JSON list of C-alpha atoms in Angstrom, two decimals:
[
{"chain": "Y", "resi": 1, "resn": "MET", "atom": "CA", "xyz": [63.84, 106.69, 112.13]},
{"chain": "Y", "resi": 2, "resn": "ILE", "atom": "CA", "xyz": [66.17, 107.65, 109.20]},
{"chain": "Y", "resi": 3, "resn": "THR", "atom": "CA", "xyz": [65.90, 110.57, 107.49]},
{"chain": "Y", "resi": 4, "resn": "HIS", "atom": "CA", "xyz": [69.17, 110.71, 105.62]},
{"chain": "Y", "resi": 5, "resn": "TYR", "atom": "CA", "xyz": [70.98, 108.07, 103.37]},
{"chain": "Y", "resi": 6, "resn": "ILE", "atom": "CA", "xyz": [74.37, 108.16, 102.11]},
{"chain": "Y", "resi": 7, "resn": "PHE", "atom": "CA", "xyz": [75.42, 106.24, 99.39]},
{"chain": "Y", "resi": 8, "resn": "ASP", "atom": "CA", "xyz": [78.61, 104.58, 98.48]},
{"chain": "Y", "resi": 9, "resn": "PHE", "atom": "CA", "xyz": [78.69, 103.75, 94.47]},
{"chain": "Y", "resi": 10, "resn": "ASN", "atom": "CA", "xyz": [80.73, 100.81, 93.63]},
{"chain": "Y", "resi": 11, "resn": "GLY", "atom": "CA", "xyz": [79.56, 97.90, 94.61]},
{"chain": "Y", "resi": 12, "resn": "THR", "atom": "CA", "xyz": [76.88, 99.33, 96.70]},
{"chain": "Y", "resi": 13, "resn": "MET", "atom": "CA", "xyz": [74.15, 101.22, 94.38]},
{"chain": "Y", "resi": 14, "resn": "ILE", "atom": "CA", "xyz": [75.67, 98.99, 90.78]},
{"chain": "Y", "resi": 15, "resn": "PHE", "atom": "CA", "xyz": [77.75, 95.50, 91.31]},
{"chain": "Y", "resi": 16, "resn": "ASP", "atom": "CA", "xyz": [80.16, 95.72, 89.28]},
{"chain": "Y", "resi": 17, "resn": "SER", "atom": "CA", "xyz": [83.15, 94.52, 91.75]},
{"chain": "Y", "resi": 18, "resn": "GLU", "atom": "CA", "xyz": [84.13, 91.74, 88.79]},
{"chain": "Y", "resi": 19, "resn": "LEU", "atom": "CA", "xyz": [84.45, 95.01, 86.71]},
{"chain": "Y", "resi": 20, "resn": "GLN", "atom": "CA", "xyz": [86.59, 96.79, 89.18]},
{"chain": "Y", "resi": 21, "resn": "ARG", "atom": "CA", "xyz": [88.33, 93.28, 89.10]},
{"chain": "Y", "resi": 22, "resn": "GLN", "atom": "CA", "xyz": [89.22, 93.01, 85.30]},
{"chain": "Y", "resi": 23, "resn": "ALA", "atom": "CA", "xyz": [90.48, 96.75, 85.14]},
{"chain": "Y", "resi": 24, "resn": "TRP", "atom": "CA", "xyz": [92.39, 96.66, 88.49]},
{"chain": "Y", "resi": 25, "resn": "SER", "atom": "CA", "xyz": [94.22, 93.39, 87.34]},
{"chain": "Y", "resi": 26, "resn": "LYS", "atom": "CA", "xyz": [94.65, 94.83, 83.83]},
{"chain": "Y", "resi": 27, "resn": "MET", "atom": "CA", "xyz": [96.00, 97.85, 85.16]},
{"chain": "Y", "resi": 28, "resn": "LEU", "atom": "CA", "xyz": [98.39, 96.79, 87.72]},
{"chain": "Y", "resi": 29, "resn": "ALA", "atom": "CA", "xyz": [99.92, 93.72, 85.29]},
{"chain": "Y", "resi": 30, "resn": "GLN", "atom": "CA", "xyz": [100.53, 96.62, 82.60]},
{"chain": "Y", "resi": 31, "resn": "THR", "atom": "CA", "xyz": [101.57, 99.16, 84.77]},
{"chain": "Y", "resi": 32, "resn": "PHE", "atom": "CA", "xyz": [103.72, 97.17, 87.72]},
{"chain": "Y", "resi": 33, "resn": "ASN", "atom": "CA", "xyz": [104.00, 93.83, 86.18]},
{"chain": "Y", "resi": 34, "resn": "HIS", "atom": "CA", "xyz": [101.99, 92.92, 89.52]},
{"chain": "Y", "resi": 35, "resn": "GLN", "atom": "CA", "xyz": [99.51, 89.73, 89.25]},
{"chain": "Y", "resi": 36, "resn": "MET", "atom": "CA", "xyz": [96.32, 91.01, 91.18]},
{"chain": "Y", "resi": 37, "resn": "THR", "atom": "CA", "xyz": [95.33, 88.68, 94.12]},
{"chain": "Y", "resi": 38, "resn": "GLU", "atom": "CA", "xyz": [91.84, 88.86, 96.14]},
{"chain": "Y", "resi": 39, "resn": "THR", "atom": "CA", "xyz": [94.36, 90.22, 99.31]},
{"chain": "Y", "resi": 40, "resn": "ASP", "atom": "CA", "xyz": [95.36, 92.92, 97.13]},
{"chain": "Y", "resi": 41, "resn": "PHE", "atom": "CA", "xyz": [91.95, 94.14, 95.76]},
{"chain": "Y", "resi": 42, "resn": "GLN", "atom": "CA", "xyz": [90.03, 93.49, 99.05]},
{"chain": "Y", "resi": 43, "resn": "THR", "atom": "CA", "xyz": [93.08, 95.91, 101.25]},
{"chain": "Y", "resi": 44, "resn": "GLN", "atom": "CA", "xyz": [94.24, 98.13, 98.99]},
{"chain": "Y", "resi": 45, "resn": "ILE", "atom": "CA", "xyz": [91.96, 98.89, 96.49]},
{"chain": "Y", "resi": 46, "resn": "ALA", "atom": "CA", "xyz": [88.20, 98.31, 97.61]},
{"chain": "Y", "resi": 47, "resn": "GLY", "atom": "CA", "xyz": [86.93, 101.71, 98.74]},
{"chain": "Y", "resi": 48, "resn": "ARG", "atom": "CA", "xyz": [90.54, 103.70, 98.65]},
{"chain": "Y", "resi": 49, "resn": "ASN", "atom": "CA", "xyz": [91.51, 106.19, 96.31]},
{"chain": "Y", "resi": 50, "resn": "ASN", "atom": "CA", "xyz": [93.50, 106.16, 93.27]},
{"chain": "Y", "resi": 51, "resn": "SER", "atom": "CA", "xyz": [96.45, 107.68, 94.64]},
{"chain": "Y", "resi": 52, "resn": "TYR", "atom": "CA", "xyz": [96.41, 105.26, 97.52]},
{"chain": "Y", "resi": 53, "resn": "THR", "atom": "CA", "xyz": [96.47, 102.60, 95.49]},
{"chain": "Y", "resi": 54, "resn": "PHE", "atom": "CA", "xyz": [99.25, 103.81, 92.91]},
{"chain": "Y", "resi": 55, "resn": "ASP", "atom": "CA", "xyz": [101.41, 105.07, 95.74]},
{"chain": "Y", "resi": 56, "resn": "HIS", "atom": "CA", "xyz": [101.35, 101.53, 96.42]},
{"chain": "Y", "resi": 57, "resn": "TYR", "atom": "CA", "xyz": [101.95, 99.56, 93.72]},
{"chain": "Y", "resi": 58, "resn": "ALA", "atom": "CA", "xyz": [104.78, 101.87, 93.27]},
{"chain": "Y", "resi": 59, "resn": "ASN", "atom": "CA", "xyz": [106.61, 101.60, 96.42]},
{"chain": "Y", "resi": 60, "resn": "GLN", "atom": "CA", "xyz": [106.59, 105.06, 96.75]},
{"chain": "Y", "resi": 61, "resn": "PRO", "atom": "CA", "xyz": [104.77, 108.53, 96.23]},
{"chain": "Y", "resi": 62, "resn": "LEU", "atom": "CA", "xyz": [103.83, 109.56, 93.42]},
{"chain": "Y", "resi": 63, "resn": "SER", "atom": "CA", "xyz": [103.23, 113.03, 91.58]},
{"chain": "Y", "resi": 64, "resn": "ALA", "atom": "CA", "xyz": [100.02, 114.57, 91.04]},
{"chain": "Y", "resi": 65, "resn": "ASP", "atom": "CA", "xyz": [100.89, 114.54, 87.34]},
{"chain": "Y", "resi": 66, "resn": "GLU", "atom": "CA", "xyz": [102.18, 111.00, 87.51]},
{"chain": "Y", "resi": 67, "resn": "THR", "atom": "CA", "xyz": [98.63, 109.71, 89.63]},
{"chain": "Y", "resi": 68, "resn": "ALA", "atom": "CA", "xyz": [96.64, 111.39, 87.12]},
{"chain": "Y", "resi": 69, "resn": "ASP", "atom": "CA", "xyz": [98.12, 109.99, 84.38]},
{"chain": "Y", "resi": 70, "resn": "LEU", "atom": "CA", "xyz": [97.05, 106.58, 85.55]},
{"chain": "Y", "resi": 71, "resn": "SER", "atom": "CA", "xyz": [94.04, 107.25, 86.59]},
{"chain": "Y", "resi": 72, "resn": "ALA", "atom": "CA", "xyz": [93.25, 108.33, 83.51]},
{"chain": "Y", "resi": 73, "resn": "ARG", "atom": "CA", "xyz": [94.32, 104.99, 81.98]},
{"chain": "Y", "resi": 74, "resn": "LYS", "atom": "CA", "xyz": [92.91, 103.07, 84.71]},
{"chain": "Y", "resi": 75, "resn": "GLU", "atom": "CA", "xyz": [89.19, 104.23, 84.31]},
{"chain": "Y", "resi": 76, "resn": "GLN", "atom": "CA", "xyz": [89.34, 104.34, 80.85]},
{"chain": "Y", "resi": 77, "resn": "ILE", "atom": "CA", "xyz": [90.02, 101.19, 81.02]},
{"chain": "Y", "resi": 78, "resn": "TYR", "atom": "CA", "xyz": [86.81, 100.77, 83.60]},
{"chain": "Y", "resi": 79, "resn": "ARG", "atom": "CA", "xyz": [84.55, 102.89, 81.51]},
{"chain": "Y", "resi": 80, "resn": "ASP", "atom": "CA", "xyz": [85.49, 101.05, 78.33]},
{"chain": "Y", "resi": 81, "resn": "ILE", "atom": "CA", "xyz": [84.71, 97.23, 80.37]},
{"chain": "Y", "resi": 82, "resn": "CYS", "atom": "CA", "xyz": [81.30, 98.57, 81.60]},
{"chain": "Y", "resi": 83, "resn": "LEU", "atom": "CA", "xyz": [79.88, 99.92, 78.38]},
{"chain": "Y", "resi": 84, "resn": "GLN", "atom": "CA", "xyz": [80.34, 96.42, 77.41]},
{"chain": "Y", "resi": 85, "resn": "ARG", "atom": "CA", "xyz": [79.04, 94.31, 79.97]},
{"chain": "Y", "resi": 86, "resn": "PRO", "atom": "CA", "xyz": [75.41, 96.17, 80.22]},
{"chain": "Y", "resi": 87, "resn": "ASP", "atom": "CA", "xyz": [74.16, 92.80, 82.12]},
{"chain": "Y", "resi": 88, "resn": "LYS", "atom": "CA", "xyz": [76.25, 93.75, 85.52]},
{"chain": "Y", "resi": 89, "resn": "PHE", "atom": "CA", "xyz": [76.27, 97.95, 84.69]},
{"chain": "Y", "resi": 90, "resn": "ARG", "atom": "CA", "xyz": [72.88, 98.75, 86.11]},
{"chain": "Y", "resi": 91, "resn": "LEU", "atom": "CA", "xyz": [71.74, 99.59, 89.61]},
{"chain": "Y", "resi": 92, "resn": "VAL", "atom": "CA", "xyz": [71.46, 96.83, 92.26]},
{"chain": "Y", "resi": 93, "resn": "PRO", "atom": "CA", "xyz": [67.72, 95.13, 92.74]},
{"chain": "Y", "resi": 94, "resn": "GLY", "atom": "CA", "xyz": [65.11, 97.09, 94.00]},
{"chain": "Y", "resi": 95, "resn": "LEU", "atom": "CA", "xyz": [67.21, 100.46, 94.20]},
{"chain": "Y", "resi": 96, "resn": "THR", "atom": "CA", "xyz": [65.75, 101.98, 92.19]},
{"chain": "Y", "resi": 97, "resn": "GLU", "atom": "CA", "xyz": [62.10, 101.68, 93.96]},
{"chain": "Y", "resi": 98, "resn": "PHE", "atom": "CA", "xyz": [64.20, 102.68, 96.95]},
{"chain": "Y", "resi": 99, "resn": "LEU", "atom": "CA", "xyz": [65.33, 105.92, 95.94]},
{"chain": "Y", "resi": 100, "resn": "ASP", "atom": "CA", "xyz": [62.06, 106.74, 94.27]},
{"chain": "Y", "resi": 101, "resn": "GLN", "atom": "CA", "xyz": [60.45, 106.37, 97.18]},
{"chain": "Y", "resi": 102, "resn": "VAL", "atom": "CA", "xyz": [63.17, 108.23, 99.59]},
{"chain": "Y", "resi": 103, "resn": "LYS", "atom": "CA", "xyz": [62.27, 110.65, 97.32]},
{"chain": "Y", "resi": 104, "resn": "THR", "atom": "CA", "xyz": [58.41, 110.91, 97.97]},
{"chain": "Y", "resi": 105, "resn": "ALA", "atom": "CA", "xyz": [59.51, 110.65, 101.65]},
{"chain": "Y", "resi": 106, "resn": "GLY", "atom": "CA", "xyz": [61.26, 113.86, 101.35]},
{"chain": "Y", "resi": 107, "resn": "TYR", "atom": "CA", "xyz": [63.99, 112.76, 102.60]},
{"chain": "Y", "resi": 108, "resn": "SER", "atom": "CA", "xyz": [67.75, 113.56, 101.56]},
{"chain": "Y", "resi": 109, "resn": "MET", "atom": "CA", "xyz": [70.42, 111.29, 99.86]},
{"chain": "Y", "resi": 110, "resn": "ASN", "atom": "CA", "xyz": [73.58, 111.89, 98.48]},
{"chain": "Y", "resi": 111, "resn": "ILE", "atom": "CA", "xyz": [76.99, 109.94, 97.48]},
{"chain": "Y", "resi": 112, "resn": "ALA", "atom": "CA", "xyz": [80.54, 109.70, 98.90]},
{"chain": "Y", "resi": 113, "resn": "THR", "atom": "CA", "xyz": [82.52, 107.75, 96.54]},
{"chain": "Y", "resi": 114, "resn": "ALA", "atom": "CA", "xyz": [86.44, 107.27, 95.76]},
{"chain": "Y", "resi": 115, "resn": "SER", "atom": "CA", "xyz": [85.65, 107.65, 92.21]},
{"chain": "Y", "resi": 116, "resn": "GLU", "atom": "CA", "xyz": [87.34, 110.29, 90.27]},
{"chain": "Y", "resi": 117, "resn": "LYS", "atom": "CA", "xyz": [84.87, 112.78, 88.63]},
{"chain": "Y", "resi": 118, "resn": "VAL", "atom": "CA", "xyz": [85.29, 111.48, 85.34]},
{"chain": "Y", "resi": 119, "resn": "ASN", "atom": "CA", "xyz": [83.59, 108.05, 86.59]},
{"chain": "Y", "resi": 120, "resn": "VAL", "atom": "CA", "xyz": [80.65, 110.12, 88.71]},
{"chain": "Y", "resi": 121, "resn": "ASP", "atom": "CA", "xyz": [79.98, 111.79, 85.32]},
{"chain": "Y", "resi": 122, "resn": "PHE", "atom": "CA", "xyz": [79.82, 109.02, 83.18]},
{"chain": "Y", "resi": 123, "resn": "PHE", "atom": "CA", "xyz": [77.67, 107.15, 86.05]},
{"chain": "Y", "resi": 124, "resn": "PHE", "atom": "CA", "xyz": [75.29, 110.40, 86.57]},
{"chain": "Y", "resi": 125, "resn": "ASP", "atom": "CA", "xyz": [75.15, 110.17, 82.33]},
{"chain": "Y", "resi": 126, "resn": "GLN", "atom": "CA", "xyz": [74.31, 106.59, 81.73]},
{"chain": "Y", "resi": 127, "resn": "LEU", "atom": "CA", "xyz": [72.72, 105.52, 84.89]},
{"chain": "Y", "resi": 128, "resn": "GLY", "atom": "CA", "xyz": [70.16, 108.96, 85.25]},
{"chain": "Y", "resi": 129, "resn": "LEU", "atom": "CA", "xyz": [71.41, 109.16, 88.95]},
{"chain": "Y", "resi": 130, "resn": "ASN", "atom": "CA", "xyz": [70.20, 113.23, 88.34]},
{"chain": "Y", "resi": 131, "resn": "ARG", "atom": "CA", "xyz": [66.47, 111.47, 89.40]},
{"chain": "Y", "resi": 132, "resn": "TRP", "atom": "CA", "xyz": [67.42, 111.54, 92.54]},
{"chain": "Y", "resi": 133, "resn": "PHE", "atom": "CA", "xyz": [70.56, 113.12, 92.95]},
{"chain": "Y", "resi": 134, "resn": "ASP", "atom": "CA", "xyz": [72.50, 116.44, 93.29]},
{"chain": "Y", "resi": 135, "resn": "HIS", "atom": "CA", "xyz": [75.55, 115.98, 90.97]},
{"chain": "Y", "resi": 136, "resn": "ASP", "atom": "CA", "xyz": [76.93, 119.25, 93.05]},
{"chain": "Y", "resi": 137, "resn": "LYS", "atom": "CA", "xyz": [76.38, 118.21, 96.34]},
{"chain": "Y", "resi": 138, "resn": "VAL", "atom": "CA", "xyz": [77.98, 114.98, 96.06]},
{"chain": "Y", "resi": 139, "resn": "VAL", "atom": "CA", "xyz": [82.20, 113.86, 97.07]},
{"chain": "Y", "resi": 140, "resn": "ILE", "atom": "CA", "xyz": [84.23, 112.23, 95.29]},
{"chain": "Y", "resi": 141, "resn": "ASN", "atom": "CA", "xyz": [87.79, 111.27, 94.94]},
{"chain": "Y", "resi": 142, "resn": "ASP", "atom": "CA", "xyz": [89.43, 115.31, 94.09]},
{"chain": "Y", "resi": 143, "resn": "GLY", "atom": "CA", "xyz": [92.06, 114.88, 96.65]},
{"chain": "Y", "resi": 144, "resn": "GLY", "atom": "CA", "xyz": [90.66, 117.78, 99.30]},
{"chain": "Y", "resi": 145, "resn": "LEU", "atom": "CA", "xyz": [89.75, 115.42, 101.86]},
{"chain": "Y", "resi": 146, "resn": "PRO", "atom": "CA", "xyz": [91.05, 112.19, 103.32]},
{"chain": "Y", "resi": 147, "resn": "GLY", "atom": "CA", "xyz": [90.54, 109.04, 101.27]},
{"chain": "Y", "resi": 148, "resn": "LYS", "atom": "CA", "xyz": [88.36, 106.41, 103.50]},
{"chain": "Y", "resi": 149, "resn": "PRO", "atom": "CA", "xyz": [88.58, 104.96, 105.96]},
{"chain": "Y", "resi": 150, "resn": "ALA", "atom": "CA", "xyz": [88.78, 108.15, 107.10]},
{"chain": "Y", "resi": 151, "resn": "PRO", "atom": "CA", "xyz": [84.95, 109.23, 107.89]},
{"chain": "Y", "resi": 152, "resn": "ASP", "atom": "CA", "xyz": [85.60, 113.28, 106.01]},
{"chain": "Y", "resi": 153, "resn": "MET", "atom": "CA", "xyz": [83.92, 111.88, 103.07]},
{"chain": "Y", "resi": 154, "resn": "PHE", "atom": "CA", "xyz": [80.54, 110.46, 104.09]},
{"chain": "Y", "resi": 155, "resn": "LEU", "atom": "CA", "xyz": [80.53, 113.72, 106.32]},
{"chain": "Y", "resi": 156, "resn": "ALA", "atom": "CA", "xyz": [80.61, 116.03, 103.64]},
{"chain": "Y", "resi": 157, "resn": "ALA", "atom": "CA", "xyz": [78.74, 114.66, 101.85]},
{"chain": "Y", "resi": 158, "resn": "LEU", "atom": "CA", "xyz": [76.03, 114.70, 104.86]},
{"chain": "Y", "resi": 159, "resn": "ALA", "atom": "CA", "xyz": [76.66, 118.29, 105.49]},
{"chain": "Y", "resi": 160, "resn": "ASN", "atom": "CA", "xyz": [75.67, 119.01, 101.61]},
{"chain": "Y", "resi": 161, "resn": "VAL", "atom": "CA", "xyz": [72.19, 117.82, 102.17]},
{"chain": "Y", "resi": 162, "resn": "GLN", "atom": "CA", "xyz": [72.22, 119.33, 105.66]},
{"chain": "Y", "resi": 163, "resn": "GLY", "atom": "CA", "xyz": [71.76, 115.79, 107.33]},
{"chain": "Y", "resi": 164, "resn": "ASP", "atom": "CA", "xyz": [72.23, 114.66, 110.99]},
{"chain": "Y", "resi": 165, "resn": "PRO", "atom": "CA", "xyz": [74.37, 111.76, 111.50]},
{"chain": "Y", "resi": 166, "resn": "THR", "atom": "CA", "xyz": [71.87, 110.73, 114.20]},
{"chain": "Y", "resi": 167, "resn": "THR", "atom": "CA", "xyz": [69.13, 110.30, 112.07]},
{"chain": "Y", "resi": 168, "resn": "THR", "atom": "CA", "xyz": [71.35, 108.89, 108.71]},
{"chain": "Y", "resi": 169, "resn": "ALA", "atom": "CA", "xyz": [72.10, 105.46, 106.83]},
{"chain": "Y", "resi": 170, "resn": "ILE", "atom": "CA", "xyz": [75.03, 105.13, 105.64]},
{"chain": "Y", "resi": 171, "resn": "PHE", "atom": "CA", "xyz": [75.77, 102.58, 102.73]},
{"chain": "Y", "resi": 172, "resn": "GLU", "atom": "CA", "xyz": [78.58, 100.75, 101.95]},
{"chain": "Y", "resi": 173, "resn": "ASP", "atom": "CA", "xyz": [80.43, 97.18, 100.64]},
{"chain": "Y", "resi": 174, "resn": "SER", "atom": "CA", "xyz": [84.43, 97.81, 101.63]},
{"chain": "Y", "resi": 175, "resn": "PRO", "atom": "CA", "xyz": [86.54, 97.16, 105.00]},
{"chain": "Y", "resi": 176, "resn": "SER", "atom": "CA", "xyz": [87.45, 100.94, 104.36]},
{"chain": "Y", "resi": 177, "resn": "GLY", "atom": "CA", "xyz": [84.17, 102.44, 103.93]},
{"chain": "Y", "resi": 178, "resn": "ILE", "atom": "CA", "xyz": [82.72, 100.59, 106.76]},
{"chain": "Y", "resi": 179, "resn": "GLN", "atom": "CA", "xyz": [85.09, 101.57, 109.25]},
{"chain": "Y", "resi": 180, "resn": "ALA", "atom": "CA", "xyz": [84.70, 105.26, 107.62]},
{"chain": "Y", "resi": 181, "resn": "ALA", "atom": "CA", "xyz": [80.85, 105.10, 107.99]},
{"chain": "Y", "resi": 182, "resn": "ASN", "atom": "CA", "xyz": [81.46, 103.29, 111.73]},
{"chain": "Y", "resi": 183, "resn": "GLN", "atom": "CA", "xyz": [83.67, 106.33, 112.54]},
{"chain": "Y", "resi": 184, "resn": "ALA", "atom": "CA", "xyz": [81.28, 109.00, 111.12]},
{"chain": "Y", "resi": 185, "resn": "GLN", "atom": "CA", "xyz": [78.73, 107.16, 114.02]},
{"chain": "Y", "resi": 186, "resn": "VAL", "atom": "CA", "xyz": [75.75, 107.56, 111.83]},
{"chain": "Y", "resi": 187, "resn": "ALA", "atom": "CA", "xyz": [72.51, 106.01, 112.90]},
{"chain": "Y", "resi": 188, "resn": "LYS", "atom": "CA", "xyz": [72.82, 102.85, 110.80]},
{"chain": "Y", "resi": 189, "resn": "THR", "atom": "CA", "xyz": [75.49, 101.17, 108.81]},
{"chain": "Y", "resi": 190, "resn": "VAL", "atom": "CA", "xyz": [74.35, 98.89, 105.81]},
{"chain": "Y", "resi": 191, "resn": "LEU", "atom": "CA", "xyz": [76.57, 96.57, 104.71]},
{"chain": "Y", "resi": 192, "resn": "VAL", "atom": "CA", "xyz": [76.00, 95.54, 100.62]},
{"chain": "Y", "resi": 193, "resn": "VAL", "atom": "CA", "xyz": [77.34, 92.24, 99.33]},
{"chain": "Y", "resi": 194, "resn": "GLU", "atom": "CA", "xyz": [76.95, 91.56, 95.98]},
{"chain": "Y", "resi": 195, "resn": "PRO", "atom": "CA", "xyz": [75.30, 87.88, 95.34]},
{"chain": "Y", "resi": 196, "resn": "ASN", "atom": "CA", "xyz": [78.21, 84.89, 94.60]},
{"chain": "Y", "resi": 197, "resn": "ALA", "atom": "CA", "xyz": [80.73, 87.44, 95.49]},
{"chain": "Y", "resi": 198, "resn": "PRO", "atom": "CA", "xyz": [83.78, 86.99, 98.16]},
{"chain": "Y", "resi": 199, "resn": "THR", "atom": "CA", "xyz": [82.66, 88.17, 101.45]},
{"chain": "Y", "resi": 200, "resn": "PRO", "atom": "CA", "xyz": [84.57, 91.14, 102.33]},
{"chain": "Y", "resi": 201, "resn": "MET", "atom": "CA", "xyz": [87.60, 91.15, 104.88]},
{"chain": "Y", "resi": 202, "resn": "MET", "atom": "CA", "xyz": [86.13, 93.04, 107.55]},
{"chain": "Y", "resi": 203, "resn": "PRO", "atom": "CA", "xyz": [88.28, 94.36, 110.34]},
{"chain": "Y", "resi": 204, "resn": "LYS", "atom": "CA", "xyz": [87.20, 92.94, 113.82]},
{"chain": "Y", "resi": 205, "resn": "THR", "atom": "CA", "xyz": [86.31, 95.89, 115.15]},
{"chain": "Y", "resi": 206, "resn": "SER", "atom": "CA", "xyz": [83.56, 96.60, 112.58]},
{"chain": "Y", "resi": 207, "resn": "HIS", "atom": "CA", "xyz": [80.28, 97.61, 113.42]},
{"chain": "Y", "resi": 208, "resn": "ILE", "atom": "CA", "xyz": [77.21, 96.87, 110.56]},
{"chain": "Y", "resi": 209, "resn": "ASP", "atom": "CA", "xyz": [73.85, 97.21, 111.88]},
{"chain": "Y", "resi": 210, "resn": "ASP", "atom": "CA", "xyz": [72.20, 95.10, 108.54]},
{"chain": "Y", "resi": 211, "resn": "GLN", "atom": "CA", "xyz": [73.52, 93.32, 105.36]},
{"chain": "Y", "resi": 212, "resn": "ILE", "atom": "CA", "xyz": [71.83, 93.12, 102.77]},
{"chain": "Y", "resi": 213, "resn": "SER", "atom": "CA", "xyz": [72.13, 92.13, 98.71]},
{"chain": "Y", "resi": 214, "resn": "THR", "atom": "CA", "xyz": [68.87, 93.72, 97.58]},
{"chain": "Y", "resi": 215, "resn": "TYR", "atom": "CA", "xyz": [67.31, 97.36, 98.12]},
{"chain": "Y", "resi": 216, "resn": "GLN", "atom": "CA", "xyz": [63.52, 95.64, 97.72]},
{"chain": "Y", "resi": 217, "resn": "GLY", "atom": "CA", "xyz": [61.59, 96.26, 101.28]},
{"chain": "Y", "resi": 218, "resn": "LEU", "atom": "CA", "xyz": [64.37, 98.34, 102.88]},
{"chain": "Y", "resi": 219, "resn": "PHE", "atom": "CA", "xyz": [62.93, 101.53, 102.94]},
{"chain": "Y", "resi": 220, "resn": "ASP", "atom": "CA", "xyz": [59.82, 100.41, 105.35]},
{"chain": "Y", "resi": 221, "resn": "ARG", "atom": "CA", "xyz": [62.44, 99.04, 107.80]},
{"chain": "Y", "resi": 222, "resn": "LEU", "atom": "CA", "xyz": [64.67, 101.77, 107.88]},
{"chain": "Y", "resi": 223, "resn": "SER", "atom": "CA", "xyz": [62.17, 104.95, 108.04]},
{"chain": "Y", "resi": 224, "resn": "GLN", "atom": "CA", "xyz": [59.54, 103.06, 111.13]}
]
């Protein structure tokens, strides 16, 4: 039985890949004169923290101040796009009901995301996440832990809600996130796939227990 639920956010709780692609494409073109490809997005951006991505395209490690400045610019572009696209900036179908079921059952939930704090604050404000999650327990991209595919962020998020990996499901959408979930050695690794989006290019060694595009009916399957 699954009694702990840990979520990545982007691409898992909201289907925002189109919005992220728009923001990153604009940012990389403006800053590095680089035309982003789908391979770029899947391997160097999705699931990664901003520091990793900026270092990669700069071809050198950037200073903390440089990374912070670039991150602020990129995330402002992203948030502006979100507010312009309410058709995309919303919770995945069935997720509201699923989270209500988990909460009613008394099970624990948390988020471990590569998003920056300012974006997590934005998500909580705009999407009403306080209804289900304790903001203070969410694990974010603050440089304090290795980023995915290392499992540290998921393990920290689990520890923050006194979770046990043997009764935990992790929800992810990116190759690096799936690798991190596998390394965390949890009971279930669930791949969330956005309808009509490019199929994630998963390493052959990845282990996926379930694949979903909606959370409808999922609680009953996982809680048995």
